[in-house]
Amino acid sequence: MLRLALRLRRAATRTVDGVRFVSGSASSPSLSIWRRKKEMGKESLIVAKELKRLQSDPVRLDRFIRSSVSRLLKSDLVAVLAEFQRQNQIFLSMKLYDIVRKEIWYRPDMFFYRDMLMMLARNRRVEEAKRVWDDLKLEGVLFDQHTFGDIIRAFLDSGLSSEAMDIYEEMRQSPEPPLSLPFRVILKGLIPYPELREKVKDDFLEIFPDMIIYDPPEDLFEDHEQPEGRDDRNIIA
């Protein structure tokens, strides 16, 4: 068992150019608490309801956090955060985000950061997203290529193309080997942004010279925003 634990620990970290990254087994679905089913128990339901009630009263909110939230079990705290993310409760999600990172059991995890960034992206909260990104960089969290693609697509779908391309540049500099599927996910999200799409397309063809990109009809490039409700599932990037 000790040997297995040591192997898992080594697999959870990697060093690239002197920088220690958290990846591999530390973020695998079988081990990550952020990938498990998150069910709200009785106590977590009570706490979530009270947090929502007190969020407009900073003094009482902080008092309640110190007295009750700090006593939640790990699984309950994770469940409350996941529920607030689902409800797009930005303020409370950020509060719990800070609490989680101070817990003794907390370990840097790409799924923890992915869920936060996806929620902030769909709510167009740029400043909070930058803060979370700075935190994950500080903790040496390394996204895999598929997670990069999903996050970039979330920012693009919310109209945050500049932020999406900043993350794309991080993806290009990642020590993880590039994969074609995340590029195709990004290229679909870039349909409303033809100039940016051409840049990513050139990168794709440079990395995967034997692959083909099927461009959508040119009339899709005329508007920089797709009509509401448009279904682009049949457009192959």
mmCIF file of C-alpha atoms in Angstrom:
data_model
loop_
_atom_site.group_PDB
_atom_site.id
_atom_site.type_symbol
_atom_site.label_atom_id
_atom_site.label_comp_id
_atom_site.label_asym_id
_atom_site.label_seq_id
_atom_site.Cartn_x
_atom_site.Cartn_y
_atom_site.Cartn_z
ATOM 1 C CA MET A 1 0.000 0.000 0.000
ATOM 2 C CA LEU A 2 2.845 2.382 0.829
ATOM 3 C CA ARG A 3 4.451 1.749 -2.555
ATOM 4 C CA LEU A 4 1.132 2.385 -4.312
ATOM 5 C CA ALA A 5 0.656 5.647 -2.412
ATOM 6 C CA LEU A 6 4.132 6.820 -3.396
ATOM 7 C CA ARG A 7 3.508 5.980 -7.052
ATOM 8 C CA LEU A 8 0.213 7.888 -7.034
ATOM 9 C CA ARG A 9 1.856 10.884 -5.407
ATOM 10 C CA ARG A 10 4.609 10.945 -8.014
ATOM 11 C CA ALA A 11 2.025 10.614 -10.799
ATOM 12 C CA ALA A 12 0.107 13.547 -9.354
ATOM 13 C CA THR A 13 2.963 15.984 -9.936
ATOM 14 C CA ARG A 14 5.325 16.791 -12.738
ATOM 15 C CA THR A 15 8.075 19.322 -13.236
ATOM 16 C CA VAL A 16 8.505 21.268 -16.473
ATOM 17 C CA ASP A 17 11.313 23.826 -16.786
ATOM 18 C CA GLY A 18 11.631 23.927 -13.028
ATOM 19 C CA VAL A 19 7.906 24.502 -12.446
ATOM 20 C CA ARG A 20 5.991 21.899 -10.430
ATOM 21 C CA PHE A 21 2.555 21.157 -11.899
ATOM 22 C CA VAL A 22 -0.353 19.274 -10.398
ATOM 23 C CA SER A 23 -1.869 16.884 -12.926
ATOM 24 C CA GLY A 24 -2.216 13.210 -13.753
ATOM 25 C CA SER A 25 -3.689 11.002 -11.055
ATOM 26 C CA ALA A 26 -4.418 13.954 -8.771
ATOM 27 C CA SER A 27 -7.136 15.022 -11.194
ATOM 28 C CA SER A 28 -8.378 11.666 -12.430
ATOM 29 C CA PRO A 29 -12.143 11.070 -12.123
ATOM 30 C CA SER A 30 -11.569 8.063 -9.827
ATOM 31 C CA LEU A 31 -9.720 10.149 -7.227
ATOM 32 C CA SER A 32 -10.967 13.726 -7.542
ATOM 33 C CA ILE A 33 -13.692 14.732 -5.097
ATOM 34 C CA TRP A 34 -14.792 17.310 -7.654
ATOM 35 C CA ARG A 35 -15.763 14.554 -10.117
ATOM 36 C CA ARG A 36 -17.913 12.565 -7.712
ATOM 37 C CA LYS A 37 -21.666 12.870 -7.467
ATOM 38 C CA LYS A 38 -22.468 15.766 -5.132
ATOM 39 C CA GLU A 39 -25.650 15.205 -3.152
ATOM 40 C CA MET A 40 -27.016 17.813 -0.767
ATOM 41 C CA GLY A 41 -27.576 16.400 2.715
ATOM 42 C CA LYS A 42 -29.870 17.899 5.336
ATOM 43 C CA GLU A 43 -27.147 20.006 6.945
ATOM 44 C CA SER A 44 -25.779 21.291 3.647
ATOM 45 C CA LEU A 45 -29.311 22.263 2.544
ATOM 46 C CA ILE A 46 -29.804 24.258 5.724
ATOM 47 C CA VAL A 47 -26.433 25.966 5.345
ATOM 48 C CA ALA A 48 -27.034 26.788 1.669
ATOM 49 C CA LYS A 49 -30.426 28.323 2.452
ATOM 50 C CA GLU A 50 -28.985 30.414 5.290
ATOM 51 C CA LEU A 51 -26.054 31.624 3.167
ATOM 52 C CA LYS A 52 -28.461 32.834 0.501
ATOM 53 C CA ARG A 53 -30.563 34.601 3.128
ATOM 54 C CA LEU A 54 -27.580 36.363 4.698
ATOM 55 C CA GLN A 55 -25.577 37.277 1.604
ATOM 56 C CA SER A 56 -26.747 40.907 1.698
ATOM 57 C CA ASP A 57 -25.601 41.298 5.311
ATOM 58 C CA PRO A 58 -21.765 41.028 5.379
ATOM 59 C CA VAL A 59 -21.405 41.017 9.165
ATOM 60 C CA ARG A 60 -23.980 38.289 9.828
ATOM 61 C CA LEU A 61 -22.777 36.338 6.802
ATOM 62 C CA ASP A 62 -19.186 36.220 8.042
ATOM 63 C CA ARG A 63 -20.369 35.267 11.516
ATOM 64 C CA PHE A 64 -22.435 32.421 10.095
ATOM 65 C CA ILE A 65 -19.524 31.230 7.950
ATOM 66 C CA ARG A 66 -17.261 31.072 11.006
ATOM 67 C CA SER A 67 -19.835 29.311 13.166
ATOM 68 C CA SER A 68 -21.507 26.903 10.735
ATOM 69 C CA VAL A 69 -19.852 26.646 7.340
ATOM 70 C CA SER A 70 -16.471 25.905 8.892
ATOM 71 C CA ARG A 71 -17.988 22.829 10.575
ATOM 72 C CA LEU A 72 -19.324 21.262 7.394
ATOM 73 C CA LEU A 73 -17.948 17.922 6.338
ATOM 74 C CA LYS A 74 -15.850 17.925 3.185
ATOM 75 C CA SER A 75 -18.583 16.271 1.105
ATOM 76 C CA ASP A 76 -21.191 18.774 2.330
ATOM 77 C CA LEU A 77 -19.004 21.789 1.586
ATOM 78 C CA VAL A 78 -18.266 20.479 -1.895
ATOM 79 C CA ALA A 79 -21.991 19.867 -2.477
ATOM 80 C CA VAL A 80 -22.952 23.403 -1.411
ATOM 81 C CA LEU A 81 -20.336 24.942 -3.696
ATOM 82 C CA ALA A 82 -21.514 22.797 -6.617
ATOM 83 C CA GLU A 83 -25.116 23.838 -5.999
ATOM 84 C CA PHE A 84 -24.225 27.534 -5.918
ATOM 85 C CA GLN A 85 -22.303 27.096 -9.158
ATOM 86 C CA ARG A 86 -25.326 25.420 -10.723
ATOM 87 C CA GLN A 87 -27.528 28.316 -9.591
ATOM 88 C CA ASN A 88 -24.987 30.872 -10.869
ATOM 89 C CA GLN A 89 -24.645 32.360 -7.400
ATOM 90 C CA ILE A 90 -21.439 34.244 -8.155
ATOM 91 C CA PHE A 91 -20.910 35.981 -4.816
ATOM 92 C CA LEU A 92 -21.547 32.890 -2.708
ATOM 93 C CA SER A 93 -19.542 30.651 -5.033
ATOM 94 C CA MET A 94 -16.537 32.918 -4.652
ATOM 95 C CA LYS A 95 -17.017 32.936 -0.869
ATOM 96 C CA LEU A 96 -16.973 29.150 -0.730
ATOM 97 C CA TYR A 97 -14.125 29.032 -3.237
ATOM 98 C CA ASP A 98 -11.996 30.964 -0.734
ATOM 99 C CA ILE A 99 -13.140 28.752 2.143
ATOM 100 C CA VAL A 100 -12.355 25.514 0.300
ATOM 101 C CA ARG A 101 -8.821 26.628 -0.540
ATOM 102 C CA LYS A 102 -8.130 27.165 3.174
ATOM 103 C CA GLU A 103 -9.377 23.742 4.267
ATOM 104 C CA ILE A 104 -6.776 21.304 5.598
ATOM 105 C CA TRP A 105 -7.958 18.631 3.153
ATOM 106 C CA TYR A 106 -7.730 20.902 0.111
ATOM 107 C CA ARG A 107 -5.433 19.831 -2.715
ATOM 108 C CA PRO A 108 -5.025 21.730 -6.023
ATOM 109 C CA ASP A 109 -7.220 20.040 -8.613
ATOM 110 C CA MET A 110 -7.945 20.926 -12.215
ATOM 111 C CA PHE A 111 -11.621 19.924 -11.938
ATOM 112 C CA PHE A 112 -12.105 22.322 -9.019
ATOM 113 C CA TYR A 113 -10.727 25.163 -11.116
ATOM 114 C CA ARG A 114 -12.495 24.032 -14.273
ATOM 115 C CA ASP A 115 -15.910 24.173 -12.584
ATOM 116 C CA MET A 116 -15.221 27.661 -11.235
ATOM 117 C CA LEU A 117 -14.028 29.002 -14.578
ATOM 118 C CA MET A 118 -16.931 27.464 -16.496
ATOM 119 C CA MET A 119 -19.419 29.062 -14.114
ATOM 120 C CA LEU A 120 -17.712 32.455 -14.275
ATOM 121 C CA ALA A 121 -17.468 32.272 -18.060
ATOM 122 C CA ARG A 122 -21.171 31.645 -18.615
ATOM 123 C CA ASN A 123 -21.909 34.604 -16.320
ATOM 124 C CA ARG A 124 -19.363 36.849 -18.067
ATOM 125 C CA ARG A 125 -17.497 37.587 -14.829
ATOM 126 C CA VAL A 126 -14.108 38.543 -16.175
ATOM 127 C CA GLU A 127 -12.450 39.931 -13.047
ATOM 128 C CA GLU A 128 -13.340 36.912 -10.933
ATOM 129 C CA ALA A 129 -12.170 34.590 -13.717
ATOM 130 C CA LYS A 130 -8.811 36.375 -13.867
ATOM 131 C CA ARG A 131 -8.439 35.981 -10.141
ATOM 132 C CA VAL A 132 -9.200 32.258 -10.274
ATOM 133 C CA TRP A 133 -6.790 31.849 -13.185
ATOM 134 C CA ASP A 134 -4.037 33.595 -11.213
ATOM 135 C CA ASP A 135 -4.686 31.237 -8.296
ATOM 136 C CA LEU A 136 -4.439 28.090 -10.406
ATOM 137 C CA LYS A 137 -1.213 29.335 -11.985
ATOM 138 C CA LEU A 138 0.184 30.050 -8.527
ATOM 139 C CA GLU A 139 -0.720 26.526 -7.399
ATOM 140 C CA GLY A 140 0.798 24.954 -10.498
ATOM 141 C CA VAL A 141 -2.415 23.371 -11.760
ATOM 142 C CA LEU A 142 -2.042 22.040 -15.303
ATOM 143 C CA PHE A 143 -5.133 21.528 -17.438
ATOM 144 C CA ASP A 144 -5.234 18.696 -19.923
ATOM 145 C CA GLN A 145 -5.967 19.596 -23.546
ATOM 146 C CA HIS A 146 -9.638 18.578 -23.429
ATOM 147 C CA THR A 147 -10.258 20.775 -20.381
ATOM 148 C CA PHE A 148 -8.529 23.685 -22.102
ATOM 149 C CA GLY A 149 -10.834 23.222 -25.090
ATOM 150 C CA ASP A 150 -13.980 23.135 -22.940
ATOM 151 C CA ILE A 151 -13.031 26.263 -20.990
ATOM 152 C CA ILE A 152 -12.067 28.226 -24.089
ATOM 153 C CA ARG A 153 -15.346 27.241 -25.750
ATOM 154 C CA ALA A 154 -17.290 28.396 -22.661
ATOM 155 C CA PHE A 155 -15.681 31.835 -22.853
ATOM 156 C CA LEU A 156 -16.331 32.052 -26.601
ATOM 157 C CA ASP A 157 -19.974 31.059 -26.207
ATOM 158 C CA SER A 158 -20.370 33.906 -23.700
ATOM 159 C CA GLY A 159 -18.871 36.437 -26.113
ATOM 160 C CA LEU A 160 -15.596 36.757 -24.180
ATOM 161 C CA SER A 161 -13.336 36.229 -27.168
ATOM 162 C CA SER A 162 -10.363 38.203 -25.804
ATOM 163 C CA GLU A 163 -10.282 36.181 -22.590
ATOM 164 C CA ALA A 164 -10.787 32.976 -24.558
ATOM 165 C CA MET A 165 -7.775 33.722 -26.734
ATOM 166 C CA ASP A 166 -5.639 34.508 -23.686
ATOM 167 C CA ILE A 167 -6.436 31.019 -22.392
ATOM 168 C CA TYR A 168 -5.791 29.619 -25.864
ATOM 169 C CA GLU A 169 -2.262 31.037 -25.708
ATOM 170 C CA GLU A 170 -1.817 29.268 -22.373
ATOM 171 C CA MET A 171 -2.983 26.077 -24.033
ATOM 172 C CA ARG A 172 -0.446 26.500 -26.827
ATOM 173 C CA GLN A 173 2.349 26.903 -24.287
ATOM 174 C CA SER A 174 1.266 23.906 -22.244
ATOM 175 C CA PRO A 175 3.719 21.002 -21.936
ATOM 176 C CA GLU A 176 0.795 18.641 -22.596
ATOM 177 C CA PRO A 177 0.907 17.246 -26.172
ATOM 178 C CA PRO A 178 -1.706 18.881 -28.443
ATOM 179 C CA LEU A 179 -4.804 16.926 -29.482
ATOM 180 C CA SER A 180 -6.993 17.551 -32.503
ATOM 181 C CA LEU A 181 -10.404 17.339 -30.798
ATOM 182 C CA PRO A 182 -9.956 20.346 -28.470
ATOM 183 C CA PHE A 183 -8.889 22.402 -31.489
ATOM 184 C CA ARG A 184 -12.067 21.400 -33.311
ATOM 185 C CA VAL A 185 -14.155 22.372 -30.286
ATOM 186 C CA ILE A 186 -12.460 25.789 -30.252
ATOM 187 C CA LEU A 187 -12.820 26.253 -34.010
ATOM 188 C CA LYS A 188 -16.575 25.709 -33.742
ATOM 189 C CA GLY A 189 -16.764 28.322 -31.015
ATOM 190 C CA LEU A 190 -14.801 30.737 -33.218
ATOM 191 C CA ILE A 191 -17.308 30.693 -36.088
ATOM 192 C CA PRO A 192 -18.590 34.180 -35.099
ATOM 193 C CA TYR A 193 -14.974 35.429 -35.061
ATOM 194 C CA PRO A 194 -13.530 34.697 -38.524
ATOM 195 C CA GLU A 195 -10.198 36.487 -38.017
ATOM 196 C CA LEU A 196 -9.471 34.672 -34.775
ATOM 197 C CA ARG A 197 -10.657 31.444 -36.348
ATOM 198 C CA GLU A 198 -8.139 31.798 -39.146
ATOM 199 C CA LYS A 199 -5.329 32.165 -36.623
ATOM 200 C CA VAL A 200 -6.355 29.012 -34.747
ATOM 201 C CA LYS A 201 -6.933 27.229 -38.047
ATOM 202 C CA ASP A 202 -3.369 28.031 -39.133
ATOM 203 C CA ASP A 203 -2.068 26.683 -35.813
ATOM 204 C CA PHE A 204 -4.145 23.540 -36.234
ATOM 205 C CA LEU A 205 -2.865 22.862 -39.744
ATOM 206 C CA GLU A 206 0.703 23.482 -38.632
ATOM 207 C CA ILE A 207 0.384 20.944 -35.824
ATOM 208 C CA PHE A 208 -1.772 18.454 -37.736
ATOM 209 C CA PRO A 209 -0.746 18.911 -41.401
ATOM 210 C CA ASP A 210 -2.470 15.726 -42.539
ATOM 211 C CA MET A 211 -5.885 16.694 -41.180
ATOM 212 C CA ILE A 212 -8.657 18.600 -42.921
ATOM 213 C CA ILE A 213 -10.830 21.422 -41.637
ATOM 214 C CA TYR A 214 -14.287 21.768 -43.142
ATOM 215 C CA ASP A 215 -15.194 25.445 -43.077
ATOM 216 C CA PRO A 216 -18.843 26.489 -42.666
ATOM 217 C CA PRO A 217 -20.607 28.440 -45.437
ATOM 218 C CA GLU A 218 -19.258 31.965 -45.804
ATOM 219 C CA ASP A 219 -22.582 33.584 -44.896
ATOM 220 C CA LEU A 220 -22.094 32.398 -41.334
ATOM 221 C CA PHE A 221 -19.180 34.814 -41.059
ATOM 222 C CA GLU A 222 -21.267 37.848 -41.971
ATOM 223 C CA ASP A 223 -22.618 38.296 -38.429
ATOM 224 C CA HIS A 224 -20.304 38.263 -35.446
ATOM 225 C CA GLU A 225 -23.027 36.750 -33.315
ATOM 226 C CA GLN A 226 -25.097 33.715 -34.119
ATOM 227 C CA PRO A 227 -28.887 34.148 -33.933
ATOM 228 C CA GLU A 228 -30.284 33.161 -30.548
ATOM 229 C CA GLY A 229 -31.100 29.501 -30.378
ATOM 230 C CA ARG A 230 -29.046 28.595 -33.431
ATOM 231 C CA ASP A 231 -27.997 24.945 -33.487
ATOM 232 C CA ASP A 232 -24.535 24.505 -35.035
ATOM 233 C CA ARG A 233 -24.216 20.803 -34.257
ATOM 234 C CA ASN A 234 -24.212 19.961 -37.967
ATOM 235 C CA ILE A 235 -21.337 22.316 -38.734
ATOM 236 C CA ILE A 236 -18.090 20.377 -38.787
ATOM 237 C CA ALA A 237 -15.059 22.397 -37.751
#
